[in-house]
Structures are given as structure tokens and as C-alpha cells.
XYZ file of N, CA and C in Angstrom:
435
model
N 19.228 29.401 18.498
C 19.436 29.611 17.082
C 20.376 28.551 16.543
N 20.089 28.150 15.364
C 20.919 27.130 14.721
C 22.034 27.795 13.935
N 23.193 27.171 13.983
C 24.309 27.712 13.213
C 24.322 27.167 11.793
N 23.386 26.264 11.483
C 23.325 25.661 10.144
C 22.426 26.509 9.256
N 22.924 27.640 8.845
C 22.166 28.520 7.961
C 22.753 28.466 6.567
N 21.939 28.810 5.619
C 22.388 28.837 4.227
C 22.976 30.207 3.941
N 24.183 30.225 3.477
C 24.820 31.498 3.155
C 24.315 31.965 1.799
N 24.338 33.265 1.574
C 23.911 33.770 0.271
C 24.717 33.157 -0.874
N 25.979 32.879 -0.630
C 26.814 32.308 -1.685
C 26.349 30.896 -2.040
N 26.068 30.047 -1.038
C 25.638 28.681 -1.328
C 24.237 28.668 -1.928
N 23.370 29.577 -1.498
C 22.026 29.655 -2.068
C 22.096 30.077 -3.534
N 22.933 31.045 -3.839
C 23.086 31.492 -5.225
C 23.665 30.373 -6.084
N 24.619 29.634 -5.539
C 25.213 28.519 -6.281
C 24.155 27.447 -6.546
N 23.300 27.180 -5.539
C 22.222 26.201 -5.701
C 21.246 26.614 -6.789
N 20.887 27.906 -6.827
C 19.985 28.395 -7.876
C 20.645 28.283 -9.247
N 21.933 28.576 -9.312
C 22.645 28.488 -10.590
C 22.674 27.038 -11.083
N 22.887 26.104 -10.170
C 22.896 24.687 -10.552
C 21.526 24.285 -11.089
N 20.469 24.692 -10.391
C 19.121 24.340 -10.823
C 18.753 24.996 -12.152
N 19.371 26.117 -12.480
C 19.100 26.808 -13.738
C 19.904 26.220 -14.900
N 20.871 25.379 -14.619
C 21.724 24.774 -15.646
C 20.909 23.779 -16.476
N 20.753 23.999 -17.787
C 19.973 23.079 -18.621
C 20.508 21.642 -18.586
N 21.802 21.469 -18.483
C 22.356 20.121 -18.391
C 21.914 19.424 -17.118
N 21.920 20.150 -16.008
C 21.467 19.577 -14.735
C 19.974 19.279 -14.785
N 19.202 20.159 -15.406
C 17.772 19.917 -15.560
C 17.526 18.646 -16.373
N 18.285 18.473 -17.459
C 18.153 17.265 -18.271
C 18.502 16.026 -17.452
N 19.559 16.108 -16.657
C 19.951 15.008 -15.783
C 18.807 14.654 -14.831
N 18.187 15.667 -14.195
C 17.098 15.405 -13.258
C 15.890 14.780 -13.943
N 15.540 15.261 -15.135
C 14.398 14.706 -15.870
C 14.663 13.239 -16.213
N 15.841 12.958 -16.769
C 16.175 11.584 -17.134
C 16.268 10.684 -15.910
N 16.891 11.176 -14.870
C 17.032 10.347 -13.658
C 15.668 10.025 -13.074
N 14.800 11.013 -12.971
C 13.462 10.780 -12.434
C 12.710 9.756 -13.285
N 12.757 9.936 -14.595
C 12.063 9.011 -15.488
C 12.584 7.597 -15.403
N 13.919 7.453 -15.316
C 14.510 6.119 -15.288
C 14.551 5.514 -13.883
N 14.080 6.239 -12.889
C 13.803 5.639 -11.578
C 12.353 5.165 -11.561
N 11.440 6.053 -11.926
C 10.011 5.770 -11.811
C 9.559 4.693 -12.803
N 9.898 4.830 -14.075
C 9.378 3.895 -15.086
C 9.801 2.453 -14.835
N 11.077 2.151 -14.644
C 11.415 0.737 -14.412
C 10.751 0.154 -13.164
N 10.645 0.949 -12.111
C 10.009 0.436 -10.892
C 8.527 0.168 -11.145
N 7.834 1.101 -11.780
C 6.406 0.888 -12.057
C 6.175 -0.275 -13.019
N 6.966 -0.330 -14.102
C 6.807 -1.442 -15.047
C 7.200 -2.759 -14.400
N 8.209 -2.727 -13.541
C 8.603 -3.939 -12.827
C 7.498 -4.433 -11.911
N 6.896 -3.529 -11.169
C 5.784 -3.906 -10.298
C 4.612 -4.452 -11.110
N 4.381 -3.859 -12.288
C 3.249 -4.303 -13.101
C 3.450 -5.703 -13.685
N 4.679 -6.188 -13.721
C 4.900 -7.558 -14.187
C 4.202 -8.556 -13.271
N 3.908 -8.151 -12.038
C 3.215 -9.014 -11.087
C 1.698 -8.863 -11.182
N 1.218 -7.766 -11.767
C -0.212 -7.497 -11.814
C -0.791 -7.553 -13.228
N 0.031 -7.294 -14.239
C -0.419 -7.263 -15.636
C -1.595 -6.309 -15.846
N -1.544 -5.148 -15.197
C -2.590 -4.146 -15.380
C -2.358 -3.298 -16.624
N -1.103 -2.957 -16.893
C -0.776 -2.086 -18.028
C -0.718 -2.852 -19.344
N -0.358 -4.109 -19.278
C -0.219 -4.919 -20.494
C -0.274 -6.389 -20.109
N -0.503 -7.232 -21.111
C -0.399 -8.680 -20.933
C 1.054 -9.022 -21.250
N 1.937 -8.820 -20.277
C 3.379 -8.876 -20.479
C 3.888 -10.171 -21.098
N 3.353 -11.337 -20.756
C 3.910 -12.567 -21.328
C 3.861 -12.638 -22.862
N 2.948 -11.912 -23.501
C 2.895 -11.973 -24.967
C 4.113 -11.312 -25.610
N 4.821 -10.479 -24.857
C 6.011 -9.820 -25.379
C 7.265 -10.680 -25.274
N 7.163 -11.788 -24.593
C 8.316 -12.663 -24.425
C 8.454 -13.570 -25.644
N 9.572 -13.467 -26.340
C 9.805 -14.277 -27.538
C 9.756 -15.761 -27.170
N 9.147 -16.572 -28.037
C 9.059 -18.011 -27.749
C 10.417 -18.662 -27.491
N 11.458 -18.228 -28.195
C 12.772 -18.841 -27.993
C 13.333 -18.543 -26.599
N 12.976 -17.359 -26.056
C 13.402 -17.031 -24.695
C 12.577 -17.838 -23.697
N 11.275 -17.943 -23.968
C 10.410 -18.736 -23.100
C 10.882 -20.187 -23.033
N 11.396 -20.692 -24.162
C 11.920 -22.067 -24.188
C 13.213 -22.207 -23.376
N 13.978 -21.124 -23.262
C 15.250 -21.164 -22.534
C 15.085 -21.115 -21.019
N 14.073 -20.397 -20.555
C 13.915 -20.197 -19.113
C 12.976 -21.252 -18.542
N 13.235 -21.686 -17.327
C 12.357 -22.682 -16.717
C 11.011 -22.071 -16.331
N 9.987 -22.872 -16.318
C 8.665 -22.413 -15.903
C 7.908 -21.730 -17.019
N 6.856 -21.058 -16.624
C 5.980 -20.381 -17.572
C 6.534 -19.018 -17.979
N 5.921 -18.452 -19.018
C 6.294 -17.096 -19.428
C 5.995 -16.106 -18.301
N 4.891 -16.293 -17.596
C 4.560 -15.387 -16.496
C 5.604 -15.477 -15.387
N 6.082 -16.675 -15.107
C 7.132 -16.820 -14.090
C 8.400 -16.089 -14.527
N 8.727 -16.172 -15.813
C 9.887 -15.443 -16.331
C 9.679 -13.944 -16.167
N 8.443 -13.481 -16.374
C 8.154 -12.057 -16.235
C 8.232 -11.599 -14.785
N 8.008 -12.487 -13.841
C 8.227 -12.127 -12.433
C 9.709 -11.793 -12.217
N 10.586 -12.605 -12.780
C 12.030 -12.333 -12.674
C 12.372 -11.022 -13.371
N 11.776 -10.800 -14.538
C 11.981 -9.544 -15.267
C 11.555 -8.368 -14.394
N 10.415 -8.498 -13.730
C 9.925 -7.426 -12.861
C 10.896 -7.106 -11.746
N 11.457 -8.126 -11.136
C 12.430 -7.910 -10.063
C 13.654 -7.177 -10.607
N 14.140 -7.595 -11.775
C 15.307 -6.950 -12.381
C 15.006 -5.489 -12.700
N 13.812 -5.212 -13.206
C 13.454 -3.827 -13.530
C 13.378 -2.964 -12.268
N 12.842 -3.509 -11.208
C 12.784 -2.763 -9.944
C 14.203 -2.471 -9.449
N 15.073 -3.461 -9.513
C 16.466 -3.264 -9.110
C 17.132 -2.204 -9.984
N 16.844 -2.217 -11.287
C 17.430 -1.218 -12.192
C 16.973 0.189 -11.813
N 15.697 0.359 -11.491
C 15.200 1.671 -11.075
C 15.859 2.149 -9.792
N 16.033 1.243 -8.853
C 16.709 1.591 -7.595
C 18.168 1.933 -7.862
N 18.806 1.202 -8.779
C 20.209 1.499 -9.126
C 20.329 2.901 -9.711
N 19.379 3.309 -10.547
C 19.411 4.667 -11.093
C 19.249 5.687 -9.972
N 18.378 5.393 -9.018
C 18.174 6.328 -7.895
C 19.437 6.498 -7.071
N 20.130 5.393 -6.812
C 21.288 5.434 -5.916
C 22.607 5.744 -6.619
N 22.764 5.242 -7.827
C 24.038 5.381 -8.551
C 23.741 5.542 -10.043
N 23.311 6.736 -10.450
C 22.877 6.917 -11.842
C 23.961 6.663 -12.890
N 25.230 6.843 -12.521
C 26.300 6.544 -13.494
C 26.282 5.067 -13.857
N 26.106 4.211 -12.888
C 26.009 2.771 -13.117
C 24.601 2.393 -13.590
N 23.588 2.927 -12.917
C 22.201 2.580 -13.215
C 21.792 2.918 -14.639
N 22.296 4.027 -15.164
C 21.979 4.392 -16.552
C 22.474 3.336 -17.526
N 23.700 2.855 -17.301
C 24.246 1.801 -18.169
C 23.497 0.489 -17.963
N 23.096 0.194 -16.730
C 22.319 -1.015 -16.452
C 20.998 -0.994 -17.204
N 20.295 0.130 -17.138
C 19.019 0.265 -17.847
C 19.243 0.184 -19.358
N 20.293 0.812 -19.864
C 20.585 0.750 -21.304
C 20.823 -0.703 -21.742
N 21.592 -1.440 -20.961
C 21.836 -2.845 -21.285
C 20.571 -3.670 -21.233
N 19.753 -3.415 -20.233
C 18.483 -4.127 -20.108
C 17.587 -3.824 -21.301
N 17.525 -2.564 -21.699
C 16.731 -2.188 -22.877
C 17.261 -2.842 -24.146
N 18.572 -2.983 -24.261
C 19.141 -3.678 -25.422
C 18.631 -5.115 -25.473
N 18.575 -5.768 -24.317
C 18.030 -7.124 -24.269
C 16.568 -7.170 -24.656
N 15.790 -6.196 -24.198
C 14.375 -6.128 -24.554
C 14.220 -5.916 -26.054
N 15.069 -5.076 -26.627
C 15.014 -4.820 -28.073
C 15.275 -6.100 -28.853
N 16.282 -6.866 -28.458
C 16.564 -8.144 -29.121
C 15.340 -9.050 -29.032
N 14.746 -9.134 -27.845
C 13.537 -9.930 -27.674
C 12.448 -9.467 -28.631
N 12.168 -8.175 -28.655
C 11.070 -7.650 -29.466
C 11.310 -7.794 -30.961
N 12.567 -7.716 -31.391
C 12.867 -7.879 -32.824
C 12.667 -9.312 -33.294
N 12.565 -10.249 -32.349
C 12.358 -11.652 -32.727
C 10.895 -12.081 -32.566
N 10.021 -11.136 -32.219
C 8.588 -11.398 -32.125
C 7.900 -10.548 -33.188
N 7.358 -11.154 -34.230
C 6.712 -10.354 -35.280
C 5.610 -9.455 -34.714
N 5.588 -8.217 -35.201
C 4.541 -7.285 -34.824
C 4.921 -6.311 -33.725
N 6.129 -6.402 -33.184
C 6.530 -5.520 -32.095
C 7.716 -4.632 -32.468
N 7.925 -4.443 -33.758
C 9.069 -3.637 -34.202
C 8.935 -2.177 -33.773
N 7.707 -1.676 -33.743
C 7.497 -0.295 -33.308
C 7.880 -0.105 -31.841
N 7.596 -1.096 -31.025
C 7.954 -1.009 -29.614
C 9.472 -1.124 -29.456
N 10.086 -1.958 -30.298
C 11.554 -2.079 -30.265
C 12.195 -0.733 -30.618
N 11.633 -0.031 -31.598
C 12.162 1.274 -31.976
C 11.985 2.274 -30.830
N 10.849 2.247 -30.182
C 10.624 3.125 -29.027
C 11.639 2.825 -27.927
N 11.866 1.540 -27.686
C 12.819 1.163 -26.643
C 14.246 1.552 -27.018
N 14.549 1.615 -28.310
C 15.863 2.113 -28.727
C 16.009 3.582 -28.333
N 14.947 4.363 -28.501
C 14.973 5.753 -28.052
C 15.177 5.853 -26.549
N 14.527 4.978 -25.799
C 14.727 4.949 -24.350
C 16.159 4.556 -24.005
N 16.726 3.608 -24.752
C 18.122 3.208 -24.546
C 19.045 4.415 -24.709
N 18.803 5.217 -25.738
C 19.614 6.422 -25.939
C 19.472 7.381 -24.755
N 18.252 7.503 -24.221
C 18.042 8.341 -23.046
C 18.790 7.813 -21.825
N 18.831 6.495 -21.657
C 19.551 5.902 -20.531
C 21.054 6.127 -20.667
N 21.565 6.053 -21.894
C 22.986 6.341 -22.117
C 23.271 7.812 -21.804
N 22.371 8.704 -22.241
C 22.548 10.133 -21.939
C 22.538 10.363 -20.430
N 21.666 9.671 -19.706
C 21.644 9.789 -18.251
C 22.980 9.367 -17.653
N 23.495 8.225 -18.074
C 24.772 7.743 -17.534
C 25.891 8.739 -17.806
N 25.900 9.312 -18.988
C 26.934 10.290 -19.332
C 26.771 11.581 -18.516
N 25.532 12.073 -18.384
C 25.297 13.288 -17.603
C 25.618 13.067 -16.129
N 25.414 11.850 -15.641
C 25.707 11.561 -14.232
C 27.183 11.752 -13.925
N 28.041 11.605 -14.910
C 29.479 11.848 -14.692
C 29.717 13.292 -14.269
N 28.888 14.200 -14.770
C 29.058 15.620 -14.453
C 28.238 16.065 -13.247
N 27.063 15.471 -13.076
C 26.109 16.056 -12.140
C 25.800 15.238 -10.899
N 26.206 13.993 -10.813
C 25.867 13.209 -9.626
C 27.003 13.229 -8.617
N 26.662 13.591 -7.384
C 27.619 13.531 -6.286
C 28.539 14.727 -6.158
N 28.414 15.667 -7.056
C 29.227 16.881 -6.955
C 28.520 18.015 -7.637
N 28.849 19.194 -7.239
C 28.247 20.366 -7.843
C 28.879 20.597 -9.218
N 28.059 20.928 -10.225
C 28.639 21.248 -11.525
C 29.608 22.417 -11.432
N 30.630 22.384 -12.244
C 31.674 23.419 -12.179
C 31.411 24.551 -13.159
N 30.291 24.535 -13.820
C 30.025 25.609 -14.774
C 28.719 26.287 -14.505
């Protein structure tokens, strides 16, 4: 027999944590901000979801060496790293994703016709900030309420 059993007290505490709406919100945001950046980052190499280079503002393309597609390969790597950062350290990763989204918003506001996507990304930025803030309460320790 194993001595590593779950006591009724720890099981009840675990259920209470899972029932906490704040913790649920943290899990939803964390899952989304792990999966989405990694998937979008991977797609920068395949261009299955979108023709990503068209979203790169010409002034940014002029600043970076190589083609727009080569720049998007670097973007893909950064997005994958951001998703992994959220998985491992959501307090830091949430702010990293928020900063990255701010950069994307600046890019999109300088390309005519993508203002709607910039507005959507602003909403995502707010979600990433909420994740970083919730991680202060819920990551690495049991909630106290």
C-alpha cells in the first residue's frame, strides 16, 4: 500500500480551488495564451491559416534584413517562445504576450485595412494583462480564498 493518499481535507481544498471563478478564469486565459501563440507561431512557417507576410508593415519589412517571410519566421519563433513562457511562468509570460501584442497592434495600425484586427488584438492584449495579474494569485500557490 502506498502512503501517498489524498486526505479528505486536501481533496476538498482542491475542489474548492477548482470551483473558484477567479481560478477558472486564470486556467482559461492561461490555456488560450499557451495554445494560440504556439499554433500561430508554428503557422508562420506553413502559412496555412493566413498569408502572414501581408500583415507586415512595409516600414518594418524595410528595417529587417531579408524577405518579409524570413521576418515572419523570426516572429513565429518569438510567438512559440511566448506560449512556452506562459506555460512555465504565466506571471512573466502574460506580460510578454501583452508586449508582443502591443507591437503587433502598432504594425497593424500602420497598414491600411487592418484596423479591425488591431482592435481585436487590443482585446487579446487586455486578456494577456488579466492573465498576468491573475497569475499573481493563482500560479505556484493555492488560492487563499
